[in-house]
Amino acid sequence: MSAEDEGVTISVSDIYCDGYVLYYTASLQTDHEGLISADGILISSKEAGSDQLNIEGTDMSGCTSQAFRKSGDHSFVSANEINLLSETNGGAFETGENHTIIADWTITNLTGHLWDSWDAQGECENTARVDGMWHLRFPVTVDTSENETIAIDREENGIVIKDAVKTKAGLVVHAHFPDFRKAPYNDPYNDPDVGIKDANGNFLQWMSQKHEENADGTTDSWIMVLYNGEKELSLEVTAKDEDQKELANIVFQIP
């Protein structure tokens, strides 16, 4: 899948989607002197409409912010990771194995940059700007075959871990939180700190999160972290007051 304009060709390949994250590689080929002298090429994020991404009717413009980095004399490559969990209704594209969705990506300008040279405003020096129209419409197969749902059902102090979904790259933990504005928590902001730790007490890298507030003030939350096969994890919930009181530390197993 490729699009060509103004002597620049942009192609998409290596597409993978597990329903929670969409990954794809974008490659850029050009003979434009100003662009090939750059260390990298950016799609402008400061101009409305310069980077438009639509997936199944959901506007995700601005999510494809990775720079094209030089990979050869006339070529650049960009690895893109699109978060679907927080941008949609909690994995709205997890609609069954081998279901196909359509991604529609439009780019209207490209700017070459030198990473180690700075202009008077303190920004990376530009080598060239090219305006055009690159429109890529490509199918995405939602492959949930490697997703595994694990029932957990652990509770502490009114906080519940319901289940977790293990994907190829991440772990999505579904937790139910009480209304922290009420006793015994008395948090007027209803916003404690939440993290997932390994058995050594190290926080797993946060990828994304989605909240759904219920009519009774409680909240269901889906937390996605980078997962590297850890067997024992814990959900740590801490108040944001001066004492940073621990509200829960729920240990759970991932087989």
CSV table of C-alpha atoms in Angstrom, one decimal:
chain,number,residue,atom,x,y,z
A,1,MET,CA,0.0,0.0,0.0
A,2,SER,CA,1.6,3.3,-1.1
A,3,ALA,CA,0.9,6.8,-2.1
A,4,GLU,CA,3.1,9.2,-4.2
A,5,ASP,CA,3.1,13.0,-4.6
A,6,GLU,CA,5.7,15.7,-5.1
A,7,GLY,CA,8.4,13.1,-5.6
A,8,VAL,CA,7.7,11.4,-2.3
A,9,THR,CA,6.4,7.9,-1.9
A,10,ILE,CA,4.9,6.7,1.5
A,11,SER,CA,4.2,3.0,2.0
A,12,VAL,CA,2.6,1.0,4.8
A,13,SER,CA,3.6,-2.5,5.8
A,14,ASP,CA,4.0,-4.9,8.8
A,15,ILE,CA,0.5,-4.3,10.0
A,16,TYR,CA,-0.6,-6.0,13.2
A,17,CYS,CA,-3.6,-5.4,15.6
A,18,ASP,CA,-4.7,-7.4,18.6
A,19,GLY,CA,-7.8,-5.3,19.3
A,20,TYR,CA,-6.1,-3.0,21.8
A,21,VAL,CA,-3.1,-1.7,19.9
A,22,LEU,CA,-2.5,-1.2,16.1
A,23,TYR,CA,1.1,-1.5,14.9
A,24,TYR,CA,2.4,-0.6,11.5
A,25,THR,CA,5.5,0.5,9.7
A,26,ALA,CA,5.5,3.5,7.4
A,27,SER,CA,8.3,3.9,4.9
A,28,LEU,CA,9.2,7.0,2.9
A,29,GLN,CA,11.3,7.2,-0.3
A,30,THR,CA,12.3,10.4,-2.1
A,31,ASP,CA,14.9,12.1,-4.2
A,32,HIS,CA,14.0,15.6,-2.9
A,33,GLU,CA,17.3,17.2,-1.9
A,34,GLY,CA,16.0,19.1,1.1
A,35,LEU,CA,14.4,15.9,2.6
A,36,ILE,CA,17.2,13.5,1.9
A,37,SER,CA,19.7,15.9,3.7
A,38,ALA,CA,17.5,15.7,6.9
A,39,ASP,CA,18.1,13.4,9.9
A,40,GLY,CA,14.4,12.8,10.1
A,41,ILE,CA,11.1,13.9,8.6
A,42,LEU,CA,8.1,15.0,10.7
A,43,ILE,CA,4.4,15.3,9.8
A,44,SER,CA,3.4,18.7,11.2
A,45,SER,CA,1.4,18.4,14.3
A,46,LYS,CA,0.8,22.2,14.6
A,47,GLU,CA,-1.4,22.5,11.6
A,48,ALA,CA,-5.0,21.3,11.6
A,49,GLY,CA,-5.6,18.6,9.0
A,50,SER,CA,-1.9,17.8,8.2
A,51,ASP,CA,-2.2,14.3,9.7
A,52,GLN,CA,-5.6,12.7,9.6
A,53,LEU,CA,-6.2,9.1,10.7
A,54,ASN,CA,-9.7,7.6,10.8
A,55,ILE,CA,-10.4,4.0,11.9
A,56,GLU,CA,-13.9,2.6,11.5
A,57,GLY,CA,-15.4,6.1,11.9
A,58,THR,CA,-13.2,7.0,14.9
A,59,ASP,CA,-11.0,10.1,14.5
A,60,MET,CA,-7.5,9.3,15.7
A,61,SER,CA,-5.7,12.3,14.1
A,62,GLY,CA,-2.5,13.1,15.8
A,63,CYS,CA,-1.9,9.5,17.1
A,64,THR,CA,0.7,8.9,14.3
A,65,SER,CA,3.3,11.2,15.8
A,66,GLN,CA,6.4,9.1,15.2
A,67,ALA,CA,9.1,10.7,13.0
A,68,PHE,CA,10.4,9.2,9.8
A,69,ARG,CA,14.0,8.3,10.7
A,70,LYS,CA,16.7,8.0,8.1
A,71,SER,CA,17.4,4.3,7.1
A,72,GLY,CA,19.3,4.9,3.8
A,73,ASP,CA,20.4,7.6,1.4
A,74,HIS,CA,16.9,8.2,0.1
A,75,SER,CA,14.7,6.3,2.6
A,76,PHE,CA,13.2,6.9,6.0
A,77,VAL,CA,11.1,4.6,8.2
A,78,SER,CA,8.6,5.2,11.0
A,79,ALA,CA,7.3,2.6,13.5
A,80,ASN,CA,3.8,3.5,14.6
A,81,GLU,CA,1.8,2.3,17.6
A,82,ILE,CA,-1.8,3.4,17.8
A,83,ASN,CA,-3.5,3.0,21.2
A,84,LEU,CA,-7.1,1.7,20.6
A,85,LEU,CA,-7.9,1.1,24.3
A,86,SER,CA,-8.3,4.7,25.5
A,87,GLU,CA,-9.2,6.2,22.1
A,88,THR,CA,-12.2,3.9,21.6
A,89,ASN,CA,-14.8,2.2,23.8
A,90,GLY,CA,-12.4,-0.1,25.6
A,91,GLY,CA,-11.1,-2.2,22.7
A,92,ALA,CA,-14.0,-1.5,20.4
A,93,PHE,CA,-12.1,-3.2,17.6
A,94,GLU,CA,-11.8,-6.5,19.4
A,95,THR,CA,-14.7,-7.9,17.4
A,96,GLY,CA,-13.5,-11.5,16.9
A,97,GLU,CA,-10.7,-13.3,15.3
A,98,ASN,CA,-9.7,-12.3,11.8
A,99,HIS,CA,-12.2,-9.5,11.6
A,100,THR,CA,-11.1,-6.7,9.2
A,101,ILE,CA,-11.2,-3.0,9.9
A,102,ILE,CA,-10.2,-0.1,7.6
A,103,ALA,CA,-7.6,2.6,8.5
A,104,ASP,CA,-7.7,5.8,6.4
A,105,TRP,CA,-4.6,7.9,6.8
A,106,THR,CA,-4.0,11.2,5.0
A,107,ILE,CA,-0.8,13.4,5.2
A,108,THR,CA,-0.6,16.9,3.7
A,109,ASN,CA,2.8,18.1,4.6
A,110,LEU,CA,6.3,16.9,5.5
A,111,THR,CA,9.2,18.8,7.1
A,112,GLY,CA,12.8,17.6,7.1
A,113,HIS,CA,14.7,18.3,10.4
A,114,LEU,CA,18.3,18.2,11.6
A,115,TRP,CA,18.2,16.8,15.2
A,116,ASP,CA,21.4,18.5,16.4
A,117,SER,CA,21.0,21.9,14.8
A,118,TRP,CA,18.8,24.6,16.3
A,119,ASP,CA,17.1,27.7,15.0
A,120,ALA,CA,16.6,31.0,16.9
A,121,GLN,CA,13.4,29.7,18.5
A,122,GLY,CA,15.3,26.7,19.9
A,123,GLU,CA,13.7,24.2,17.6
A,124,CYS,CA,15.3,21.7,15.3
A,125,GLU,CA,16.5,23.4,12.1
A,126,ASN,CA,14.4,22.6,9.0
A,127,THR,CA,15.9,21.4,5.8
A,128,ALA,CA,12.8,21.6,3.6
A,129,ARG,CA,9.0,21.5,3.7
A,130,VAL,CA,7.0,19.6,1.1
A,131,ASP,CA,3.2,20.1,0.8
A,132,GLY,CA,1.2,17.5,-1.0
A,133,MET,CA,-1.4,14.8,-0.6
A,134,TRP,CA,-0.6,11.3,0.5
A,135,HIS,CA,-3.7,9.2,1.1
A,136,LEU,CA,-3.3,5.6,2.3
A,137,ARG,CA,-6.4,3.4,3.0
A,138,PHE,CA,-5.4,0.0,4.2
A,139,PRO,CA,-7.2,-3.0,5.8
A,140,VAL,CA,-6.2,-4.2,9.2
A,141,THR,CA,-6.9,-7.7,10.4
A,142,VAL,CA,-7.8,-7.8,14.1
A,143,ASP,CA,-6.0,-10.9,15.3
A,144,THR,CA,-7.2,-11.9,18.8
A,145,SER,CA,-6.0,-15.5,18.6
A,146,GLU,CA,-3.2,-14.9,21.0
A,147,ASN,CA,-5.3,-12.9,23.5
A,148,GLU,CA,-5.9,-14.9,26.7
A,149,THR,CA,-8.5,-13.8,29.4
A,150,ILE,CA,-7.6,-14.7,33.0
A,151,ALA,CA,-10.2,-14.6,35.7
A,152,ILE,CA,-8.8,-13.0,38.9
A,153,ASP,CA,-11.6,-11.8,41.2
A,154,ARG,CA,-9.4,-10.5,44.0
A,155,GLU,CA,-10.7,-7.8,46.4
A,156,GLU,CA,-9.1,-5.5,49.1
A,157,ASN,CA,-10.7,-2.5,50.8
A,158,GLY,CA,-13.5,-2.3,48.3
A,159,ILE,CA,-11.1,-2.4,45.3
A,160,VAL,CA,-11.5,-5.4,42.9
A,161,ILE,CA,-9.4,-6.9,40.2
A,162,LYS,CA,-12.0,-8.7,37.9
A,163,ASP,CA,-9.8,-10.1,35.2
A,164,ALA,CA,-6.9,-9.6,32.9
A,165,VAL,CA,-6.3,-10.0,29.2
A,166,LYS,CA,-2.8,-11.2,28.1
A,167,THR,CA,-2.0,-10.0,24.6
A,168,LYS,CA,1.1,-10.4,22.4
A,169,ALA,CA,2.7,-7.2,23.8
A,170,GLY,CA,0.7,-6.1,26.8
A,171,LEU,CA,-1.5,-7.0,29.8
A,172,VAL,CA,-4.9,-5.3,30.2
A,173,VAL,CA,-6.1,-5.4,33.8
A,174,HIS,CA,-9.8,-4.8,34.5
A,175,ALA,CA,-10.3,-3.3,37.9
A,176,HIS,CA,-13.4,-1.9,39.7
A,177,PHE,CA,-12.9,1.1,42.0
A,178,PRO,CA,-15.3,2.4,44.7
A,179,ASP,CA,-16.3,6.0,44.9
A,180,PHE,CA,-13.3,7.4,46.7
A,181,ARG,CA,-15.2,10.6,47.6
A,182,LYS,CA,-17.2,8.6,50.2
A,183,ALA,CA,-16.1,7.2,53.5
A,184,PRO,CA,-13.8,5.6,54.5
A,185,TYR,CA,-11.6,7.1,51.7
A,186,ASN,CA,-12.9,10.7,51.7
A,187,ASP,CA,-10.9,11.8,48.6
A,188,PRO,CA,-12.7,14.8,47.2
A,189,TYR,CA,-10.9,14.3,43.8
A,190,ASN,CA,-11.8,10.6,43.5
A,191,ASP,CA,-8.4,10.1,41.9
A,192,PRO,CA,-5.8,7.9,43.7
A,193,ASP,CA,-2.5,6.9,42.2
A,194,VAL,CA,-2.7,3.5,40.6
A,195,GLY,CA,0.1,1.3,39.4
A,196,ILE,CA,1.0,-2.3,38.6
A,197,LYS,CA,4.2,-3.8,40.1
A,198,ASP,CA,6.2,-6.9,39.5
A,199,ALA,CA,7.3,-9.2,42.4
A,200,ASN,CA,10.4,-7.1,42.9
A,201,GLY,CA,8.4,-3.9,43.5
A,202,ASN,CA,9.1,-2.4,40.0
A,203,PHE,CA,6.3,-0.6,38.2
A,204,LEU,CA,5.4,-2.1,34.8
A,205,GLN,CA,5.5,0.4,32.0
A,206,TRP,CA,2.2,2.1,31.5
A,207,MET,CA,0.8,1.9,28.0
A,208,SER,CA,-2.8,3.2,28.2
A,209,GLN,CA,-5.9,3.3,30.4
A,210,LYS,CA,-9.7,3.7,30.0
A,211,HIS,CA,-12.3,4.6,32.6
A,212,GLU,CA,-16.0,4.1,32.7
A,213,GLU,CA,-17.9,5.8,35.6
A,214,ASN,CA,-21.0,4.0,36.8
A,215,ALA,CA,-24.3,5.5,37.9
A,216,ASP,CA,-23.4,4.9,41.6
A,217,GLY,CA,-20.1,6.7,41.4
A,218,THR,CA,-17.9,3.6,41.2
A,219,THR,CA,-15.5,3.2,38.2
A,220,ASP,CA,-14.5,0.4,36.0
A,221,SER,CA,-11.0,0.8,34.7
A,222,TRP,CA,-8.9,-1.0,32.0
A,223,ILE,CA,-5.2,-0.6,32.5
A,224,MET,CA,-2.7,-1.7,29.9
A,225,VAL,CA,0.9,-2.2,30.8
A,226,LEU,CA,3.9,-3.6,28.9
A,227,TYR,CA,4.1,-7.3,29.7
A,228,ASN,CA,7.2,-9.5,29.7
A,229,GLY,CA,5.9,-12.7,31.1
A,230,GLU,CA,5.9,-11.8,34.8
A,231,LYS,CA,4.0,-14.4,36.8
A,232,GLU,CA,3.3,-12.5,40.0
A,233,LEU,CA,2.0,-8.9,39.9
A,234,SER,CA,0.3,-6.5,42.3
A,235,LEU,CA,-2.1,-3.6,41.8
A,236,GLU,CA,-1.1,-0.8,44.1
A,237,VAL,CA,-3.6,2.0,44.9
A,238,THR,CA,-2.3,5.0,47.0
A,239,ALA,CA,-4.1,8.1,48.2
A,240,LYS,CA,-2.7,11.4,46.9
A,241,ASP,CA,-2.8,13.1,50.3
A,242,GLU,CA,0.3,14.1,52.2
A,243,ASP,CA,0.6,10.7,53.9
A,244,GLN,CA,0.2,8.9,50.6
A,245,LYS,CA,-1.8,6.2,52.4
A,246,GLU,CA,-1.9,2.8,50.8
A,247,LEU,CA,-5.5,1.9,50.0
A,248,ALA,CA,-4.8,-1.5,48.5
A,249,ASN,CA,-2.0,-3.8,47.4
A,250,ILE,CA,-3.6,-6.7,45.6
A,251,VAL,CA,-1.3,-9.5,44.6
A,252,PHE,CA,-2.4,-11.6,41.7
A,253,GLN,CA,-1.0,-14.3,39.4
A,254,ILE,CA,-0.7,-14.5,35.6
A,255,PRO,CA,-0.2,-18.2,34.5
